[in-house]
mmCIF file of C-alpha atoms in Angstrom:
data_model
loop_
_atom_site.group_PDB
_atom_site.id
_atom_site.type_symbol
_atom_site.label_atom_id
_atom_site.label_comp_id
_atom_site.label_asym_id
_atom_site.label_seq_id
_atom_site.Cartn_x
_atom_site.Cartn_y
_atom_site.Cartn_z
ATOM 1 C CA UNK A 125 0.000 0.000 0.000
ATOM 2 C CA UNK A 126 1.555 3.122 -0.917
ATOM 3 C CA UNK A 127 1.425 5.673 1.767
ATOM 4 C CA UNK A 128 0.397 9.709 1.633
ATOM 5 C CA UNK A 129 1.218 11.948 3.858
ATOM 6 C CA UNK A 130 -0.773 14.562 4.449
ATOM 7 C CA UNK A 131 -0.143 18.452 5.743
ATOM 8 C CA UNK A 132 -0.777 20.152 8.229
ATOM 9 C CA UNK A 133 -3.108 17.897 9.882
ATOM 10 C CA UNK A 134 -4.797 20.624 11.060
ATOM 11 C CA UNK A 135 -5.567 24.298 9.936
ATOM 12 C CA UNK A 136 -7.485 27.503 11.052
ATOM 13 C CA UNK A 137 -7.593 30.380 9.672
ATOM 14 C CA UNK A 138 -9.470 33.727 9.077
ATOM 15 C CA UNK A 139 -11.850 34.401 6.317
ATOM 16 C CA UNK A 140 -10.016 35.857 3.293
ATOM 17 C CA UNK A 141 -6.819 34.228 4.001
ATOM 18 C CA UNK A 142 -5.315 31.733 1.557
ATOM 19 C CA UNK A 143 -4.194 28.690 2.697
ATOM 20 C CA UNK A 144 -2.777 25.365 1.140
ATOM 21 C CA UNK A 145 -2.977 21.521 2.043
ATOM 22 C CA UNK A 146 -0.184 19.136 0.788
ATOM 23 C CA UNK A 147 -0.340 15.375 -0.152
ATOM 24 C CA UNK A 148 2.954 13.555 -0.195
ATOM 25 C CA UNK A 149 4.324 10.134 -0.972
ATOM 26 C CA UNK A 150 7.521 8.608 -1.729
ATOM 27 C CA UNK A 151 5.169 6.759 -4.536
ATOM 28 C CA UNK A 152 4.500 7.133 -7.573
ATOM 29 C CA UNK A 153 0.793 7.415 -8.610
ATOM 30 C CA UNK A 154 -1.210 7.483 -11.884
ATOM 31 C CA UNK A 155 -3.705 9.580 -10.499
ATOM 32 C CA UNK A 156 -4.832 11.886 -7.436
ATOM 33 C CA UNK A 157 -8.105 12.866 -6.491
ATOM 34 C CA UNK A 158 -8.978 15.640 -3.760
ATOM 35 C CA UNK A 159 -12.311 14.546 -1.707
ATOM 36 C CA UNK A 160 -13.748 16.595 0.841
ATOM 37 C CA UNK A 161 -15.285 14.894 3.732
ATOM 38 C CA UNK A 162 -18.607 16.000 5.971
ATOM 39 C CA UNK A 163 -18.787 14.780 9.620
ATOM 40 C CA UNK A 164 -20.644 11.617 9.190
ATOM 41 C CA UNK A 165 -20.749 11.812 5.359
ATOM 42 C CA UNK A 166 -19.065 10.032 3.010
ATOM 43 C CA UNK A 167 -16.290 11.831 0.861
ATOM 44 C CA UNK A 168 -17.099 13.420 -2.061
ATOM 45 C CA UNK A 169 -15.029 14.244 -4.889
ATOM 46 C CA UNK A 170 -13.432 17.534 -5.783
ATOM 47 C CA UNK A 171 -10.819 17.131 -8.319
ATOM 48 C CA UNK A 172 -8.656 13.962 -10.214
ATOM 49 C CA UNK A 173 -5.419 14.819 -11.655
ATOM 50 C CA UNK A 174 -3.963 12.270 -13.647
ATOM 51 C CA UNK A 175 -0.588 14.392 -15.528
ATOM 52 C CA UNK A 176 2.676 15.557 -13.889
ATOM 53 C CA UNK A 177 2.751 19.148 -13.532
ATOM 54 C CA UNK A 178 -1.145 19.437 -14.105
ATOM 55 C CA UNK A 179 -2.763 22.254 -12.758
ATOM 56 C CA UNK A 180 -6.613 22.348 -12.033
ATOM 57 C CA UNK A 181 -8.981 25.047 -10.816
ATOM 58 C CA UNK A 182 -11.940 25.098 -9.187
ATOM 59 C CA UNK A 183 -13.363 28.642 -8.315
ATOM 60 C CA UNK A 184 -11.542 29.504 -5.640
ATOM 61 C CA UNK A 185 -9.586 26.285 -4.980
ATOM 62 C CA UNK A 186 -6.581 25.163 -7.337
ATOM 63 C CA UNK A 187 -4.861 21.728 -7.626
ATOM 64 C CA UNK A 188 -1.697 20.713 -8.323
ATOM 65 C CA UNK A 189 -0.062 17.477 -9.469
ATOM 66 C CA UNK A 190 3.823 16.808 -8.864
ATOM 67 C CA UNK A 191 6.060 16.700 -12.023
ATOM 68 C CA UNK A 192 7.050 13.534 -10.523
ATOM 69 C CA UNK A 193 3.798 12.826 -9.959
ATOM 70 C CA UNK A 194 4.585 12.143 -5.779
ATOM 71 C CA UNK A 195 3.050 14.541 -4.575
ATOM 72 C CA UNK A 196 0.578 17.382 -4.901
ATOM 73 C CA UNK A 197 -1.144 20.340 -3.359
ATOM 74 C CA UNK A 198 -3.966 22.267 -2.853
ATOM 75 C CA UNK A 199 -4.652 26.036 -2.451
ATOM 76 C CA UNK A 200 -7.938 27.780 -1.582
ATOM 77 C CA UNK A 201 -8.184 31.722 -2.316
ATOM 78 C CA UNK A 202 -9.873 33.595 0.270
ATOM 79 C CA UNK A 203 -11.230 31.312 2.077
ATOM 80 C CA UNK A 204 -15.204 31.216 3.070
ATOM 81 C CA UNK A 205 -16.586 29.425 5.965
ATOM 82 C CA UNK A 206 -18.126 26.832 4.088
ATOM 83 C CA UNK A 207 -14.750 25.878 2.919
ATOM 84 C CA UNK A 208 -14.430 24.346 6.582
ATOM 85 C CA UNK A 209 -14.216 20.507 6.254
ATOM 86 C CA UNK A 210 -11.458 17.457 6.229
ATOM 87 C CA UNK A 211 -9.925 17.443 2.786
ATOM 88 C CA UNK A 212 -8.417 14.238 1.955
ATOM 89 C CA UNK A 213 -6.170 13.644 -0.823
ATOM 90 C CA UNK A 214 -6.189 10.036 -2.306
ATOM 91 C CA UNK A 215 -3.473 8.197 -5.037
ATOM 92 C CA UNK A 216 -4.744 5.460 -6.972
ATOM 93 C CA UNK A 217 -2.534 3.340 -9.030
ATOM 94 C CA UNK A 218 -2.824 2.083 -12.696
ATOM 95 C CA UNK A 219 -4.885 -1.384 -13.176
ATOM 96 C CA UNK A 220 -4.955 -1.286 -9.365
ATOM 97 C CA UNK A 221 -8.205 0.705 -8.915
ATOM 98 C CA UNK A 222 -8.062 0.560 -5.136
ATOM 99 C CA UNK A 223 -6.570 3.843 -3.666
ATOM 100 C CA UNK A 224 -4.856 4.661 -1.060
ATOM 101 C CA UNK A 225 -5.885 7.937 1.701
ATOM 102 C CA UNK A 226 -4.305 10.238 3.336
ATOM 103 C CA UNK A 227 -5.119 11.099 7.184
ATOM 104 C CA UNK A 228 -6.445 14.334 5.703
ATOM 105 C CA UNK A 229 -6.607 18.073 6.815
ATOM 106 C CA UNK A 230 -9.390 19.604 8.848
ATOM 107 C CA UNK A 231 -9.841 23.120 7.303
ATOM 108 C CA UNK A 232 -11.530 25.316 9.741
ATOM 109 C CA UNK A 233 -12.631 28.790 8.378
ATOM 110 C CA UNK A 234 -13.188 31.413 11.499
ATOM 111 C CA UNK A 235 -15.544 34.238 9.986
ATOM 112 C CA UNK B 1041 -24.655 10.380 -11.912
ATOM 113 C CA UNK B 1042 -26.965 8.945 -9.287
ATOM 114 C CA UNK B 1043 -25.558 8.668 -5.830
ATOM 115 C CA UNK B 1044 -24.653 5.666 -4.169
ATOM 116 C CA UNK B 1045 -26.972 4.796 -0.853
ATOM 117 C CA UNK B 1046 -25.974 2.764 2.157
ATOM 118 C CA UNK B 1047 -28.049 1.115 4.977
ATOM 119 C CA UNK B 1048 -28.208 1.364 7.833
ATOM 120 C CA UNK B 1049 -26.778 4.873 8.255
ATOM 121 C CA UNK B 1050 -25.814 3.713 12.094
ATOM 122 C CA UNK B 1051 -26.403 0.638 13.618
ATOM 123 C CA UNK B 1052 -25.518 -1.049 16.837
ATOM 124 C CA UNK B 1053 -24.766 -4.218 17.652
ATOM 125 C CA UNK B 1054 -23.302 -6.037 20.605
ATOM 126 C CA UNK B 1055 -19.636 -7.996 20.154
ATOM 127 C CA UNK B 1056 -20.170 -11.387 18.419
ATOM 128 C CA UNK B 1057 -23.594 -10.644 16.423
ATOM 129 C CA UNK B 1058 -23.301 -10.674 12.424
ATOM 130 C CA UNK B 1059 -23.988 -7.736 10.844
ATOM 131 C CA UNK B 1060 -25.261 -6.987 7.123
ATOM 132 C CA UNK B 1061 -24.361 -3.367 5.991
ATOM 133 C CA UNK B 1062 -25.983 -2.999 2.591
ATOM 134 C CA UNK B 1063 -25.116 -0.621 -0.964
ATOM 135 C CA UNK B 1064 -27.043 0.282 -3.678
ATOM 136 C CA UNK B 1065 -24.747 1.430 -6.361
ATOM 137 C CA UNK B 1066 -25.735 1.361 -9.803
ATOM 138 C CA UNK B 1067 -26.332 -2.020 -11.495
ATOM 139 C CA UNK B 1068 -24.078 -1.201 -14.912
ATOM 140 C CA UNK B 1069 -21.140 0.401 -13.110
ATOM 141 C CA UNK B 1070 -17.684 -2.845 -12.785
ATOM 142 C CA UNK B 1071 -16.380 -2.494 -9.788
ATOM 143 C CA UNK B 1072 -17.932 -2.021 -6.479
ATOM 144 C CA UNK B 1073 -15.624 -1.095 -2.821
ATOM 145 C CA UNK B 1074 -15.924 -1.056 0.497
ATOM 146 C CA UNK B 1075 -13.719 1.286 2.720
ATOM 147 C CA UNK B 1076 -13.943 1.742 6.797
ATOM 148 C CA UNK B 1077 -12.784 4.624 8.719
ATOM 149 C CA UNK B 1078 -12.499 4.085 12.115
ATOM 150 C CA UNK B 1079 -13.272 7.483 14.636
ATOM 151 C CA UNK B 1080 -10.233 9.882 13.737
ATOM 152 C CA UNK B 1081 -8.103 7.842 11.386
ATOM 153 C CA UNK B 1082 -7.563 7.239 7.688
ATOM 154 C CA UNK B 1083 -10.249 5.843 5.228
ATOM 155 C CA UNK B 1084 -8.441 2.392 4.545
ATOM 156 C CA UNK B 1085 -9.393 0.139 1.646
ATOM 157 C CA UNK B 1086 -11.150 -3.127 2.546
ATOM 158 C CA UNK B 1087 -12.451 -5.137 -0.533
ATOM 159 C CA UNK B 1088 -12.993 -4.206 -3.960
ATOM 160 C CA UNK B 1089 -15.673 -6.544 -6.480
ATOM 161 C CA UNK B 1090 -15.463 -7.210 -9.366
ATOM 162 C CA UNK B 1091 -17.611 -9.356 -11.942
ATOM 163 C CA UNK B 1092 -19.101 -10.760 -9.347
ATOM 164 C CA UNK B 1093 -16.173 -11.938 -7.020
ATOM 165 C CA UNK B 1094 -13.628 -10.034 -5.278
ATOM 166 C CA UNK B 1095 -10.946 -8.909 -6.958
ATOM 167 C CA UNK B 1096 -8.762 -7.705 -4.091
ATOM 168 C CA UNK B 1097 -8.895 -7.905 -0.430
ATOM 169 C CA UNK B 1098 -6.873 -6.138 2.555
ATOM 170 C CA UNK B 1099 -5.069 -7.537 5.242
ATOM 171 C CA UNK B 1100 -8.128 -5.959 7.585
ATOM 172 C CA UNK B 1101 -10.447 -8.260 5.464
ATOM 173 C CA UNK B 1102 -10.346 -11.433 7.517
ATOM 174 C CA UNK B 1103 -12.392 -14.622 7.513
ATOM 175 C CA UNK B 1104 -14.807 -12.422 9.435
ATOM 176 C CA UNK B 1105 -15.742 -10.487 6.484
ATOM 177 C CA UNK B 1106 -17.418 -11.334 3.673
ATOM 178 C CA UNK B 1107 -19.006 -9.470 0.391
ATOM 179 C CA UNK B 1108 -22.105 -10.442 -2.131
ATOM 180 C CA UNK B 1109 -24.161 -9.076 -4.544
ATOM 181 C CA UNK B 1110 -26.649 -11.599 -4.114
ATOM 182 C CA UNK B 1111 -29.357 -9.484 -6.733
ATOM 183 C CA UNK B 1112 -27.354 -7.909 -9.449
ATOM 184 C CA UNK B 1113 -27.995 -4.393 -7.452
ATOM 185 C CA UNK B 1114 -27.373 -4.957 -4.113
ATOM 186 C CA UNK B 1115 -24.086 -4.768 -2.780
ATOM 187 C CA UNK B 1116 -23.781 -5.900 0.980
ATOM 188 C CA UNK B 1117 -20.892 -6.490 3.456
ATOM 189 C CA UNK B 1118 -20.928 -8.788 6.207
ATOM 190 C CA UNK B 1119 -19.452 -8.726 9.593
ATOM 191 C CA UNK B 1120 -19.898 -12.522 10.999
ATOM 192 C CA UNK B 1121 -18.889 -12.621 14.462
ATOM 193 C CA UNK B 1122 -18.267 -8.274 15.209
ATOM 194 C CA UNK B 1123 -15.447 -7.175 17.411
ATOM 195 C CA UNK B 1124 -14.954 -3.819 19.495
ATOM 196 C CA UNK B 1125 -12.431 -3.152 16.736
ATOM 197 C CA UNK B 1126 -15.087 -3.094 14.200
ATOM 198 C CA UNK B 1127 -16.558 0.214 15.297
ATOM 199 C CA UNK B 1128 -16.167 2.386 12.192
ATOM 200 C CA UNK B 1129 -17.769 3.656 9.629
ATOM 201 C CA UNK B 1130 -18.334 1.788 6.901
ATOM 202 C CA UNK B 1131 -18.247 3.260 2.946
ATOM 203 C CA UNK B 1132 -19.429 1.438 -0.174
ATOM 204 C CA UNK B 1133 -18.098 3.154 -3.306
ATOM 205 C CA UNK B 1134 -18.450 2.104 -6.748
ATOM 206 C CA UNK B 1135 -16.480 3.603 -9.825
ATOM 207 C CA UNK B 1136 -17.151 6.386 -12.275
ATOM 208 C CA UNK B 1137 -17.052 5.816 -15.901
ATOM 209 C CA UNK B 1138 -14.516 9.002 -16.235
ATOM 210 C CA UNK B 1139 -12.551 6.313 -14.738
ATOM 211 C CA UNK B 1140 -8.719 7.331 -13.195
ATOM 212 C CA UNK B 1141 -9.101 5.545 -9.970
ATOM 213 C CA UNK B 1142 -11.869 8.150 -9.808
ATOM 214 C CA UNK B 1143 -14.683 6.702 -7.176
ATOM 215 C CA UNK B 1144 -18.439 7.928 -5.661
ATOM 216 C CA UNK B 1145 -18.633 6.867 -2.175
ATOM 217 C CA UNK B 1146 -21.951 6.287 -0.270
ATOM 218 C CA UNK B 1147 -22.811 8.498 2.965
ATOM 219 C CA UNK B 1148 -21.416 5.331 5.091
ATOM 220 C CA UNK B 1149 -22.858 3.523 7.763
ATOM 221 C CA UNK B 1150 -21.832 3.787 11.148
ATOM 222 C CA UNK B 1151 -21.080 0.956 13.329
ATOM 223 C CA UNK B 1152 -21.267 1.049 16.996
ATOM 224 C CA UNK B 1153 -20.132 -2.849 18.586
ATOM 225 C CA UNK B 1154 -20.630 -2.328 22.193
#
């Protein structure tokens, strides 16, 4: 099982600031998705990135993807309260379609 | 595409009873998953299903576990003989046709083993 490494495991900030989460592994993956998890919910998807060096936005939020594809990152823009929530990052591996989680990063947005 | 629904969305049991936790993904999608995440700790892969018979299994996904999709839509886990350990909550997730490891997961059901 390769691992991720998520960080920082925790983060609080103000509303407006910018912020970024970071997935790492000494792996590498075909793909990484972003999920954002709900207490008592089940994750829901936010972004795949599948290329080295791929960039994706969404609104406010923008995901990377390693060159190397090892590791990757994610940046929110002024962040809202209802940007408060665990973000997990996830690596899947080609022809393996389990995947593998990171411990994830609870986002907490003071207004 | 549709969601994914789980039942129960908690249940509890006491140690030792057998437990069904049940899916409905969507009968045309290949392969079919269930994850756990025990209280504070990483979602961790248990079984994925494939064709109608697992196609990989976990070293948490012991002799006590067991997966079926006994009508073609139903996708249900089973917990024979449940430990304390086994408190967690439980996700089914199926794939997506964009495909890229990419998967929906259900809301989960909890599971309390007192």
């Amino acid at each position: 099982t390769q691992l991720l490494e998520q960080s920082p495991q925790f983060l609080s900030i103000q509303e407006g600031e910018n912020l970024t989460v970071y997935c790492n592994s000494s792996s590498v993956f075909s793909s990484l998705q972003w999920y954002r998890q709900e207490p008592g919910e089940g994750p829901v998807l936010l972004v795949t990135v599948v290329t080295g060096g791929e960039v994706k936005k969404l609104k406010r939020l923008t995901f990377q993807f390693g060159d190397a594809r090892k590791d990757s990152s994610l940046h929110i823009t002024a962040a809202q309260p209802g940007d408060t929530g665990l973000y997990l990052c996830a690596g899947g591996v080609r022809n393996d379609y389990k995947l593998s989680f990171g411990a994830g990063t609870t986002v907490t947005v003071r207004a | 595409e549709p969601e994914v629904t789980q039942t129960p969305s908690h249940q509890v049991t006491q140690m030792g009873q057998e437990v069904i936790l049940r899916c409905v993904p969507i009968s045309n999608h290949l392969y079919f998953y269930w994850y756990r995440q025990i209280l504070g700790q990483k979602v961790e892969f248990l079984v994925s299903f494939y064709n109608n018979e697992i196609s990989e299994k976990s070293e948490i996904f012991d002799d006590q576990f067991s997966v079926e999709r006994p009508d073609g839509s139903n996708f249900t886990l089973k917990i024979r003989s449940t430990k304390l350990e086994d408190s967690a909550m439980y996700f089914c997730a199926r794939d997506s046709f964009s495909g890229a490891n990419v998967l929906t997961f259900g809301a989960g059901s909890r599971l309390t083993v007192l």
